[in-house]
Amino acid sequence: MKKPSNTPTNPLTHFDNSGQAHMVDVGDKQHTRRIALASGIIRMQAATLQLIKNGDAKKGDVLGIARIAAIQGSKRTPELIPLCHPISLTKVSVTFEIDEKINAITLIVTTETTGQTGVEMEALTAVSVGLLTIYDMCKAADRGMIIGDIKLLEKHGGKSGDWLAA
């Protein structure tokens, strides 16, 4: 059986030359330090933001639990995204920025590994899971929260080098 070519005819690397989905072969790639930074935002009512800030939410420490959920989400990425490689994360950091002017919380995740493939999906998954956790913990007070602007901010390492969002 002929091994499919790793050189795709289009930039969508998760499809082989015949258009079939596959997990990208990273076996020949160098082990390098790889870092990704992603963020997202959740907007809410002012009263909901105050519940979170004051630690008065019925379910407990919203941001503390969202931090753990984001970390767990990063580690479970290959279970959720079908063609993601399982990788060994060396670091996951989660920070929150509270903006009372717009009643929002921005969640920022940095993921790191030394390996053959990047950690962008882990960072993006972590942001998504962390924001969904905030929603879940506060939905009794505010079902109208809006999650958005989930994006990759930067990535470093690997063959393609550094990338920064415009």
XYZ file of C-alpha atoms in Angstrom:
166
model
C 0.000 0.000 0.000
C 1.404 3.351 -1.015
C 1.867 5.813 1.850
C -0.083 9.045 1.216
C 2.026 12.067 0.456
C 2.657 14.475 3.340
C 2.876 17.328 0.855
C -0.692 18.485 0.422
C -1.869 20.076 -2.793
C -3.743 22.663 -0.710
C -2.954 24.380 2.598
C -5.454 22.271 4.578
C -2.980 19.800 6.040
C -5.617 17.553 7.614
C -6.624 16.289 4.168
C -4.491 14.033 2.014
C -4.101 14.496 -1.744
C -7.299 12.542 -2.379
C -9.290 14.752 0.000
C -9.577 12.257 2.855
C -9.237 13.476 6.431
C -6.163 12.224 8.271
C -3.999 13.028 11.253
C -0.953 14.931 10.035
C 2.295 12.948 10.226
C 4.621 14.857 12.557
C 7.111 12.015 12.938
C 9.909 13.747 11.051
C 9.429 17.160 12.679
C 11.969 18.502 15.140
C 11.226 18.630 18.848
C 11.160 22.329 19.670
C 9.746 24.496 22.403
C 6.280 25.612 21.337
C 4.093 28.242 22.970
C 0.584 29.472 22.166
C -1.401 32.327 23.673
C -5.183 32.565 23.189
C -7.978 34.650 24.643
C -11.720 35.075 24.757
C -14.262 37.236 26.537
C -17.547 36.803 28.353
C -19.880 39.768 28.725
C -22.532 39.896 31.419
C -24.781 42.071 33.532
C -23.029 44.354 36.035
C -24.654 42.484 38.931
C -23.297 39.170 37.657
C -19.789 40.595 37.415
C -20.078 41.826 41.003
C -21.154 38.335 42.170
C -18.001 36.934 40.574
C -15.711 39.665 41.914
C -17.116 39.436 45.451
C -17.066 35.637 45.528
C -20.832 35.577 46.163
C -21.863 33.195 43.386
C -23.941 30.290 44.714
C -21.632 27.687 43.181
C -18.458 29.111 44.736
C -15.226 30.656 43.451
C -16.142 31.160 39.796
C -12.723 32.228 38.533
C -10.874 29.593 40.552
C -13.034 26.837 39.138
C -12.858 28.314 35.617
C -9.047 28.305 35.899
C -9.029 24.584 36.742
C -11.568 23.889 33.975
C -9.401 25.713 31.422
C -6.345 23.700 32.435
C -8.343 20.474 32.266
C -9.738 21.498 28.872
C -6.244 22.026 27.490
C -5.261 18.523 28.593
C -8.392 16.949 27.037
C -8.094 18.667 23.642
C -7.275 15.518 21.619
C -10.421 13.874 23.013
C -12.544 16.756 21.699
C -10.838 17.740 18.428
C -10.700 14.554 16.318
C -7.427 15.112 14.424
C -5.433 16.735 17.251
C -2.311 14.936 18.390
C -2.134 14.004 22.058
C 0.789 16.028 23.364
C 2.605 16.414 26.621
C 1.947 19.904 27.917
C 4.773 21.345 29.987
C 2.880 24.424 31.189
C -0.613 25.916 31.143
C -1.257 29.320 32.668
C -4.636 31.010 32.960
C -5.266 34.654 33.748
C -8.387 36.784 33.944
C -8.828 40.474 33.237
C -11.978 42.047 34.668
C -13.323 45.094 32.842
C -16.064 46.819 34.816
C -16.591 49.431 32.079
C -18.036 46.804 29.733
C -19.021 44.208 32.391
C -16.762 41.552 30.954
C -14.037 39.100 31.835
C -11.263 38.290 29.387
C -9.656 34.880 29.850
C -6.093 34.455 28.579
C -4.375 31.080 28.336
C -0.752 30.278 27.585
C 0.135 26.678 26.717
C 3.626 25.271 26.297
C 5.269 22.039 25.222
C 8.496 20.718 23.811
C 7.483 18.511 20.955
C 6.774 17.957 17.285
C 3.498 19.850 16.978
C 2.072 23.103 18.260
C -0.202 23.903 21.177
C -2.615 26.347 19.550
C -5.604 24.018 19.796
C -4.885 23.365 23.469
C -4.854 27.099 24.198
C -8.057 27.726 22.238
C -9.826 24.762 23.849
C -8.757 25.932 27.295
C -10.191 29.398 26.660
C -13.467 27.925 25.424
C -13.856 25.561 28.374
C -12.928 28.248 30.904
C -15.477 30.700 29.501
C -18.161 28.010 29.339
C -17.457 27.235 32.991
C -18.035 30.864 33.941
C -21.322 30.733 32.043
C -22.342 27.481 33.723
C -21.571 28.744 37.198
C -23.447 32.041 36.716
C -26.321 31.091 34.419
C -28.827 31.073 37.286
C -28.151 34.796 37.718
C -27.660 35.761 34.060
C -28.626 33.561 31.109
C -27.872 36.407 28.701
C -24.091 36.271 29.050
C -22.304 36.420 25.703
C -19.114 34.478 24.968
C -17.009 35.666 22.060
C -13.786 36.832 20.476
C -12.058 33.503 21.068
C -8.822 33.797 19.153
C -5.185 32.880 18.892
C -3.048 35.845 19.923
C 0.367 34.389 19.210
C 2.344 31.222 18.702
C 6.043 30.533 18.904
C 8.246 27.643 17.834
C 8.170 24.962 15.222
C 9.043 25.121 11.547
C 6.770 28.100 10.873
C 8.329 30.144 13.692
C 6.552 33.019 15.386
C 3.089 34.293 14.553
C 1.363 37.318 16.138
C -2.239 38.370 15.601
C -2.617 41.644 13.749
